[in-house]
């Protein structure tokens, strides 16, 4: 095992991972994001961050991977504020639709977090990757370049694709936009995806959609 300190001051621990080269950073590091199911495209994860006063936050984020470059496009939010104050974030890989909805629309209870060298990750995550962050601040949305420094896989699961689960994720995205913009088109999208949840989802997906409607103040 190799230990060191990341740019954010978080201790790094590397366990039997092969090298990955990130062109943006020009450094070789020891985290293979493919082991965590992060491949080219956009993966929906839950970012955990830490405020200057030590309060954890969790919010869904689209994690972009293009070749070996990792980045996120983050709107002005508590997540971005925390990253600007402390340039680190953890991508939590989660398969619970209720947890996605909760982290999208409300604050998670403190007991949902655990800490690795003082940094918050989700107890119920299948795995997590800790990143150093480099932010290019924009007026409304910022580019955050990500360099993995540590990671842990808690569970390896064989899980088929469930359209209901995917529909909950899409609904969560539209719900966050509805909360901000109050535009009917987002409600229309939520209604469409809810028909998929009703048809294809299990009990957990249906519970998540019920919670989503309640949190945005709309009758299902």
PDB file of C-alpha atoms in Angstrom:
ATOM      1  CA  UNK A   1       0.000   0.000   0.000  1.00  0.00           C
ATOM      2  CA  UNK A   2       1.224   3.495  -0.877  1.00  0.00           C
ATOM      3  CA  UNK A   3       0.215   6.543   1.149  1.00  0.00           C
ATOM      4  CA  UNK A   4       0.550  10.240   0.425  1.00  0.00           C
ATOM      5  CA  UNK A   5      -1.223  13.580   0.630  1.00  0.00           C
ATOM      6  CA  UNK A   6      -3.523  14.934  -2.064  1.00  0.00           C
ATOM      7  CA  UNK A   7      -3.706  18.590  -3.080  1.00  0.00           C
ATOM      8  CA  UNK A   8      -6.713  19.046  -0.772  1.00  0.00           C
ATOM      9  CA  UNK A   9      -4.746  17.654   2.168  1.00  0.00           C
ATOM     10  CA  UNK A  10      -6.644  14.359   2.329  1.00  0.00           C
ATOM     11  CA  UNK A  11      -4.498  11.310   2.918  1.00  0.00           C
ATOM     12  CA  UNK A  12      -4.368   9.021  -0.140  1.00  0.00           C
ATOM     13  CA  UNK A  13      -4.330   5.229   0.114  1.00  0.00           C
ATOM     14  CA  UNK A  14      -3.851   3.088  -2.951  1.00  0.00           C
ATOM     15  CA  UNK A  15      -4.737  -0.598  -2.816  1.00  0.00           C
ATOM     16  CA  UNK A  16      -3.629  -2.834  -5.696  1.00  0.00           C
ATOM     17  CA  UNK A  17      -4.975  -0.528  -8.440  1.00  0.00           C
ATOM     18  CA  UNK A  18      -3.304  -0.145 -11.812  1.00  0.00           C
ATOM     19  CA  UNK A  19      -2.110   3.210 -13.168  1.00  0.00           C
ATOM     20  CA  UNK A  20      -4.487   5.599 -14.944  1.00  0.00           C
ATOM     21  CA  UNK A  21      -3.168   8.581 -16.898  1.00  0.00           C
ATOM     22  CA  UNK A  22      -5.178  11.809 -16.774  1.00  0.00           C
ATOM     23  CA  UNK A  23      -3.991  14.177 -19.537  1.00  0.00           C
ATOM     24  CA  UNK A  24      -5.370  17.325 -17.859  1.00  0.00           C
ATOM     25  CA  UNK A  25      -3.239  16.808 -14.780  1.00  0.00           C
ATOM     26  CA  UNK A  26      -0.239  15.274 -16.479  1.00  0.00           C
ATOM     27  CA  UNK A  27       0.291  12.875 -13.588  1.00  0.00           C
ATOM     28  CA  UNK A  28      -0.059   9.129 -13.190  1.00  0.00           C
ATOM     29  CA  UNK A  29      -2.153   7.944 -10.282  1.00  0.00           C
ATOM     30  CA  UNK A  30      -3.303   4.645  -8.910  1.00  0.00           C
ATOM     31  CA  UNK A  31      -7.101   4.604  -9.217  1.00  0.00           C
ATOM     32  CA  UNK A  32      -8.822   2.727 -12.059  1.00  0.00           C
ATOM     33  CA  UNK A  33     -12.247   4.358 -12.318  1.00  0.00           C
ATOM     34  CA  UNK A  34     -13.439   1.493 -14.532  1.00  0.00           C
ATOM     35  CA  UNK A  35     -13.339  -0.740 -11.459  1.00  0.00           C
ATOM     36  CA  UNK A  36     -16.067   1.516 -10.041  1.00  0.00           C
ATOM     37  CA  UNK A  37     -18.237   1.345 -13.160  1.00  0.00           C
ATOM     38  CA  UNK A  38     -17.209   4.825 -14.347  1.00  0.00           C
ATOM     39  CA  UNK A  39     -16.764   4.630 -18.123  1.00  0.00           C
ATOM     40  CA  UNK A  40     -16.871   7.087 -21.032  1.00  0.00           C
ATOM     41  CA  UNK A  41     -19.991   9.244 -21.003  1.00  0.00           C
ATOM     42  CA  UNK A  42     -21.899  10.660 -18.039  1.00  0.00           C
ATOM     43  CA  UNK A  43     -22.431   8.603 -14.891  1.00  0.00           C
ATOM     44  CA  UNK A  44     -24.984   9.748 -12.311  1.00  0.00           C
ATOM     45  CA  UNK A  45     -23.395   9.699  -8.869  1.00  0.00           C
ATOM     46  CA  UNK A  46     -23.930  11.482  -5.576  1.00  0.00           C
ATOM     47  CA  UNK A  47     -21.204  13.988  -4.760  1.00  0.00           C
ATOM     48  CA  UNK A  48     -20.368  14.508  -1.106  1.00  0.00           C
ATOM     49  CA  UNK A  49     -18.522  17.660  -0.124  1.00  0.00           C
ATOM     50  CA  UNK A  50     -17.553  19.435   3.069  1.00  0.00           C
ATOM     51  CA  UNK A  51     -18.238  23.075   3.947  1.00  0.00           C
ATOM     52  CA  UNK A  52     -15.686  25.365   5.555  1.00  0.00           C
ATOM     53  CA  UNK A  53     -17.429  24.892   8.898  1.00  0.00           C
ATOM     54  CA  UNK A  54     -17.312  21.098   8.583  1.00  0.00           C
ATOM     55  CA  UNK A  55     -20.897  20.372   7.501  1.00  0.00           C
ATOM     56  CA  UNK A  56     -21.305  17.532   4.962  1.00  0.00           C
ATOM     57  CA  UNK A  57     -23.469  17.889   1.871  1.00  0.00           C
ATOM     58  CA  UNK A  58     -24.712  15.376  -0.692  1.00  0.00           C
ATOM     59  CA  UNK A  59     -26.140  16.079  -4.150  1.00  0.00           C
ATOM     60  CA  UNK A  60     -26.511  14.126  -7.408  1.00  0.00           C
ATOM     61  CA  UNK A  61     -24.005  15.144 -10.073  1.00  0.00           C
ATOM     62  CA  UNK A  62     -23.294  13.955 -13.598  1.00  0.00           C
ATOM     63  CA  UNK A  63     -19.710  12.675 -13.637  1.00  0.00           C
ATOM     64  CA  UNK A  64     -18.246  13.085 -17.125  1.00  0.00           C
ATOM     65  CA  UNK A  65     -15.528  10.837 -18.477  1.00  0.00           C
ATOM     66  CA  UNK A  66     -14.021  11.567 -21.882  1.00  0.00           C
ATOM     67  CA  UNK A  67     -11.153   9.214 -22.678  1.00  0.00           C
ATOM     68  CA  UNK A  68      -9.265   9.480 -19.364  1.00  0.00           C
ATOM     69  CA  UNK A  69     -10.371  13.012 -18.476  1.00  0.00           C
ATOM     70  CA  UNK A  70     -12.812  13.326 -15.574  1.00  0.00           C
ATOM     71  CA  UNK A  71     -14.885  16.420 -14.896  1.00  0.00           C
ATOM     72  CA  UNK A  72     -18.255  17.747 -13.747  1.00  0.00           C
ATOM     73  CA  UNK A  73     -20.333  20.732 -14.838  1.00  0.00           C
ATOM     74  CA  UNK A  74     -21.758  22.205 -11.644  1.00  0.00           C
ATOM     75  CA  UNK A  75     -24.297  25.016 -11.334  1.00  0.00           C
ATOM     76  CA  UNK A  76     -23.962  27.607  -8.584  1.00  0.00           C
ATOM     77  CA  UNK A  77     -24.962  25.569  -5.550  1.00  0.00           C
ATOM     78  CA  UNK A  78     -23.867  24.424  -2.125  1.00  0.00           C
ATOM     79  CA  UNK A  79     -21.800  21.700  -3.796  1.00  0.00           C
ATOM     80  CA  UNK A  80     -19.868  24.263  -5.827  1.00  0.00           C
ATOM     81  CA  UNK A  81     -19.490  26.578  -2.841  1.00  0.00           C
ATOM     82  CA  UNK A  82     -18.013  23.733  -0.804  1.00  0.00           C
ATOM     83  CA  UNK A  83     -15.603  22.748  -3.585  1.00  0.00           C
ATOM     84  CA  UNK A  84     -14.425  26.347  -3.936  1.00  0.00           C
ATOM     85  CA  UNK A  85     -13.817  26.454  -0.192  1.00  0.00           C
ATOM     86  CA  UNK A  86     -12.178  23.039  -0.009  1.00  0.00           C
ATOM     87  CA  UNK A  87     -11.184  21.567  -3.400  1.00  0.00           C
ATOM     88  CA  UNK A  88     -12.259  17.980  -2.822  1.00  0.00           C
ATOM     89  CA  UNK A  89     -15.327  15.844  -3.561  1.00  0.00           C
ATOM     90  CA  UNK A  90     -16.280  12.187  -3.320  1.00  0.00           C
ATOM     91  CA  UNK A  91     -18.330  10.474  -6.022  1.00  0.00           C
ATOM     92  CA  UNK A  92     -20.584   7.929  -4.311  1.00  0.00           C
ATOM     93  CA  UNK A  93     -21.900   5.107  -6.494  1.00  0.00           C
ATOM     94  CA  UNK A  94     -25.444   4.416  -5.295  1.00  0.00           C
ATOM     95  CA  UNK A  95     -28.230   2.063  -6.414  1.00  0.00           C
ATOM     96  CA  UNK A  96     -30.985   3.277  -4.053  1.00  0.00           C
ATOM     97  CA  UNK A  97     -33.579   5.451  -5.855  1.00  0.00           C
ATOM     98  CA  UNK A  98     -34.867   6.880  -2.568  1.00  0.00           C
ATOM     99  CA  UNK A  99     -31.383   8.104  -1.680  1.00  0.00           C
ATOM    100  CA  UNK A 100     -31.113   9.809  -5.074  1.00  0.00           C
ATOM    101  CA  UNK A 101     -34.395  11.642  -4.511  1.00  0.00           C
ATOM    102  CA  UNK A 102     -33.513  12.644  -0.959  1.00  0.00           C
ATOM    103  CA  UNK A 103     -30.105  14.020  -1.908  1.00  0.00           C
ATOM    104  CA  UNK A 104     -31.663  15.881  -4.849  1.00  0.00           C
ATOM    105  CA  UNK A 105     -34.335  17.718  -2.899  1.00  0.00           C
ATOM    106  CA  UNK A 106     -33.422  17.837   0.788  1.00  0.00           C
ATOM    107  CA  UNK A 107     -30.521  17.587   3.215  1.00  0.00           C
ATOM    108  CA  UNK A 108     -29.464  14.121   4.306  1.00  0.00           C
ATOM    109  CA  UNK A 109     -29.359  13.338   7.997  1.00  0.00           C
ATOM    110  CA  UNK A 110     -25.858  13.435   9.546  1.00  0.00           C
ATOM    111  CA  UNK A 111     -26.051   9.712  10.325  1.00  0.00           C
ATOM    112  CA  UNK A 112     -26.138   8.907   6.585  1.00  0.00           C
ATOM    113  CA  UNK A 113     -22.469   9.893   6.351  1.00  0.00           C
ATOM    114  CA  UNK A 114     -19.250   8.289   7.483  1.00  0.00           C
ATOM    115  CA  UNK A 115     -15.813   9.863   7.353  1.00  0.00           C
ATOM    116  CA  UNK A 116     -12.579   8.802   5.706  1.00  0.00           C
ATOM    117  CA  UNK A 117      -9.644  10.836   7.012  1.00  0.00           C
ATOM    118  CA  UNK A 118     -12.138  13.536   7.948  1.00  0.00           C
ATOM    119  CA  UNK A 119     -13.974  13.627   4.591  1.00  0.00           C
ATOM    120  CA  UNK A 120     -17.647  12.567   4.246  1.00  0.00           C
ATOM    121  CA  UNK A 121     -18.834   9.651   2.116  1.00  0.00           C
ATOM    122  CA  UNK A 122     -22.195   7.880   2.163  1.00  0.00           C
ATOM    123  CA  UNK A 123     -22.555   4.831   4.382  1.00  0.00           C
ATOM    124  CA  UNK A 124     -24.881   3.168   1.870  1.00  0.00           C
ATOM    125  CA  UNK A 125     -22.684   3.704  -1.194  1.00  0.00           C
ATOM    126  CA  UNK A 126     -21.666   0.653  -3.220  1.00  0.00           C
ATOM    127  CA  UNK A 127     -18.330   2.395  -3.517  1.00  0.00           C
ATOM    128  CA  UNK A 128     -16.787   5.844  -3.632  1.00  0.00           C
ATOM    129  CA  UNK A 129     -13.947   7.719  -5.298  1.00  0.00           C
ATOM    130  CA  UNK A 130     -12.342  10.724  -3.645  1.00  0.00           C
ATOM    131  CA  UNK A 131     -11.180  13.501  -5.975  1.00  0.00           C
ATOM    132  CA  UNK A 132      -8.993  16.537  -5.803  1.00  0.00           C
ATOM    133  CA  UNK A 133     -10.851  19.303  -7.654  1.00  0.00           C
ATOM    134  CA  UNK A 134      -9.706  22.147  -9.869  1.00  0.00           C
ATOM    135  CA  UNK A 135     -12.485  24.618 -10.620  1.00  0.00           C
ATOM    136  CA  UNK A 136     -12.825  26.945 -13.606  1.00  0.00           C
ATOM    137  CA  UNK A 137     -15.503  29.291 -12.276  1.00  0.00           C
ATOM    138  CA  UNK A 138     -18.251  30.364 -14.630  1.00  0.00           C
ATOM    139  CA  UNK A 139     -21.079  32.863 -14.222  1.00  0.00           C
ATOM    140  CA  UNK A 140     -23.824  30.244 -13.797  1.00  0.00           C
ATOM    141  CA  UNK A 141     -22.065  26.922 -14.269  1.00  0.00           C
ATOM    142  CA  UNK A 142     -18.488  25.929 -13.516  1.00  0.00           C
ATOM    143  CA  UNK A 143     -16.175  23.290 -14.923  1.00  0.00           C
ATOM    144  CA  UNK A 144     -14.650  21.162 -12.186  1.00  0.00           C
ATOM    145  CA  UNK A 145     -11.738  18.967 -13.255  1.00  0.00           C
ATOM    146  CA  UNK A 146     -11.364  15.852 -11.124  1.00  0.00           C
ATOM    147  CA  UNK A 147      -8.259  13.914 -10.148  1.00  0.00           C
ATOM    148  CA  UNK A 148      -8.923  10.669  -8.213  1.00  0.00           C
ATOM    149  CA  UNK A 149      -6.782  10.195  -5.126  1.00  0.00           C
ATOM    150  CA  UNK A 150      -8.511   7.392  -3.215  1.00  0.00           C
ATOM    151  CA  UNK A 151     -11.375   4.962  -3.521  1.00  0.00           C
ATOM    152  CA  UNK A 152     -13.114   2.001  -1.984  1.00  0.00           C
ATOM    153  CA  UNK A 153     -15.520  -0.620  -3.322  1.00  0.00           C
ATOM    154  CA  UNK A 154     -17.933  -1.732  -0.602  1.00  0.00           C
ATOM    155  CA  UNK A 155     -20.118  -4.078  -2.660  1.00  0.00           C
ATOM    156  CA  UNK A 156     -19.865  -5.695  -6.065  1.00  0.00           C
ATOM    157  CA  UNK A 157     -23.368  -6.417  -7.351  1.00  0.00           C
ATOM    158  CA  UNK A 158     -24.717  -8.048 -10.463  1.00  0.00           C
ATOM    159  CA  UNK A 159     -27.731  -5.925 -11.276  1.00  0.00           C
ATOM    160  CA  UNK A 160     -29.746  -5.834 -14.501  1.00  0.00           C
ATOM    161  CA  UNK A 161     -30.953  -2.531 -15.911  1.00  0.00           C
ATOM    162  CA  UNK A 162     -34.315  -1.493 -14.482  1.00  0.00           C
ATOM    163  CA  UNK A 163     -36.187   1.155 -16.450  1.00  0.00           C
ATOM    164  CA  UNK A 164     -38.042   2.231 -13.328  1.00  0.00           C
ATOM    165  CA  UNK A 165     -34.807   3.043 -11.505  1.00  0.00           C
ATOM    166  CA  UNK A 166     -33.496   4.998 -14.481  1.00  0.00           C
ATOM    167  CA  UNK A 167     -36.793   6.897 -14.668  1.00  0.00           C
ATOM    168  CA  UNK A 168     -36.452   7.933 -11.015  1.00  0.00           C
ATOM    169  CA  UNK A 169     -33.004   9.374 -11.764  1.00  0.00           C
ATOM    170  CA  UNK A 170     -34.356  11.341 -14.730  1.00  0.00           C
ATOM    171  CA  UNK A 171     -37.282  12.553 -12.624  1.00  0.00           C
ATOM    172  CA  UNK A 172     -34.903  13.743  -9.902  1.00  0.00           C
ATOM    173  CA  UNK A 173     -33.002  15.843 -12.422  1.00  0.00           C
ATOM    174  CA  UNK A 174     -36.200  17.450 -13.700  1.00  0.00           C
ATOM    175  CA  UNK A 175     -37.438  17.958 -10.130  1.00  0.00           C
ATOM    176  CA  UNK A 176     -34.375  19.996  -9.169  1.00  0.00           C
ATOM    177  CA  UNK A 177     -34.951  22.184 -12.224  1.00  0.00           C
ATOM    178  CA  UNK A 178     -38.640  22.547 -11.421  1.00  0.00           C
ATOM    179  CA  UNK A 179     -37.812  23.723  -7.895  1.00  0.00           C
ATOM    180  CA  UNK A 180     -35.616  26.476  -9.346  1.00  0.00           C
ATOM    181  CA  UNK A 181     -37.529  27.527 -12.470  1.00  0.00           C
ATOM    182  CA  UNK A 182     -41.148  26.467 -11.726  1.00  0.00           C
ATOM    183  CA  UNK A 183     -41.701  25.662 -15.412  1.00  0.00           C
ATOM    184  CA  UNK A 184     -44.458  23.253 -16.416  1.00  0.00           C
ATOM    185  CA  UNK A 185     -42.246  21.413 -18.914  1.00  0.00           C
ATOM    186  CA  UNK A 186     -40.328  19.869 -16.013  1.00  0.00           C
ATOM    187  CA  UNK A 187     -43.547  18.620 -14.416  1.00  0.00           C
ATOM    188  CA  UNK A 188     -44.568  17.146 -17.764  1.00  0.00           C
ATOM    189  CA  UNK A 189     -41.271  15.258 -17.908  1.00  0.00           C
ATOM    190  CA  UNK A 190     -41.732  13.995 -14.356  1.00  0.00           C
ATOM    191  CA  UNK A 191     -45.226  12.773 -15.223  1.00  0.00           C
ATOM    192  CA  UNK A 192     -43.857  10.917 -18.250  1.00  0.00           C
ATOM    193  CA  UNK A 193     -41.135   9.192 -16.256  1.00  0.00           C
ATOM    194  CA  UNK A 194     -43.613   8.361 -13.504  1.00  0.00           C
ATOM    195  CA  UNK A 195     -45.584   6.263 -15.995  1.00  0.00           C
ATOM    196  CA  UNK A 196     -42.413   4.220 -16.535  1.00  0.00           C
ATOM    197  CA  UNK A 197     -41.878   3.860 -12.792  1.00  0.00           C
ATOM    198  CA  UNK A 198     -45.447   2.619 -12.351  1.00  0.00           C
ATOM    199  CA  UNK A 199     -44.984   0.091 -15.149  1.00  0.00           C
ATOM    200  CA  UNK A 200     -41.408  -1.097 -14.581  1.00  0.00           C
ATOM    201  CA  UNK A 201     -40.329  -0.041 -11.100  1.00  0.00           C
ATOM    202  CA  UNK A 202     -40.369  -2.029  -7.909  1.00  0.00           C
ATOM    203  CA  UNK A 203     -41.551  -0.957  -4.475  1.00  0.00           C
ATOM    204  CA  UNK A 204     -38.433   1.120  -3.815  1.00  0.00           C
ATOM    205  CA  UNK A 205     -38.733   3.036  -7.091  1.00  0.00           C
ATOM    206  CA  UNK A 206     -42.412   3.761  -6.419  1.00  0.00           C
ATOM    207  CA  UNK A 207     -41.587   4.918  -2.904  1.00  0.00           C
ATOM    208  CA  UNK A 208     -38.947   7.238  -4.358  1.00  0.00           C
ATOM    209  CA  UNK A 209     -41.418   8.789  -6.800  1.00  0.00           C
ATOM    210  CA  UNK A 210     -43.977   9.311  -4.049  1.00  0.00           C
ATOM    211  CA  UNK A 211     -41.329  11.092  -1.999  1.00  0.00           C
ATOM    212  CA  UNK A 212     -40.308  13.204  -4.996  1.00  0.00           C
ATOM    213  CA  UNK A 213     -43.852  14.469  -5.547  1.00  0.00           C
ATOM    214  CA  UNK A 214     -44.196  15.279  -1.855  1.00  0.00           C
ATOM    215  CA  UNK A 215     -40.910  17.194  -1.722  1.00  0.00           C
ATOM    216  CA  UNK A 216     -41.782  19.382  -4.709  1.00  0.00           C
ATOM    217  CA  UNK A 217     -45.280  19.999  -3.340  1.00  0.00           C
ATOM    218  CA  UNK A 218     -47.232  18.332  -6.140  1.00  0.00           C
ATOM    219  CA  UNK A 219     -50.007  15.757  -5.831  1.00  0.00           C
ATOM    220  CA  UNK A 220     -49.158  12.546  -7.675  1.00  0.00           C
TER     221      UNK A 220
END
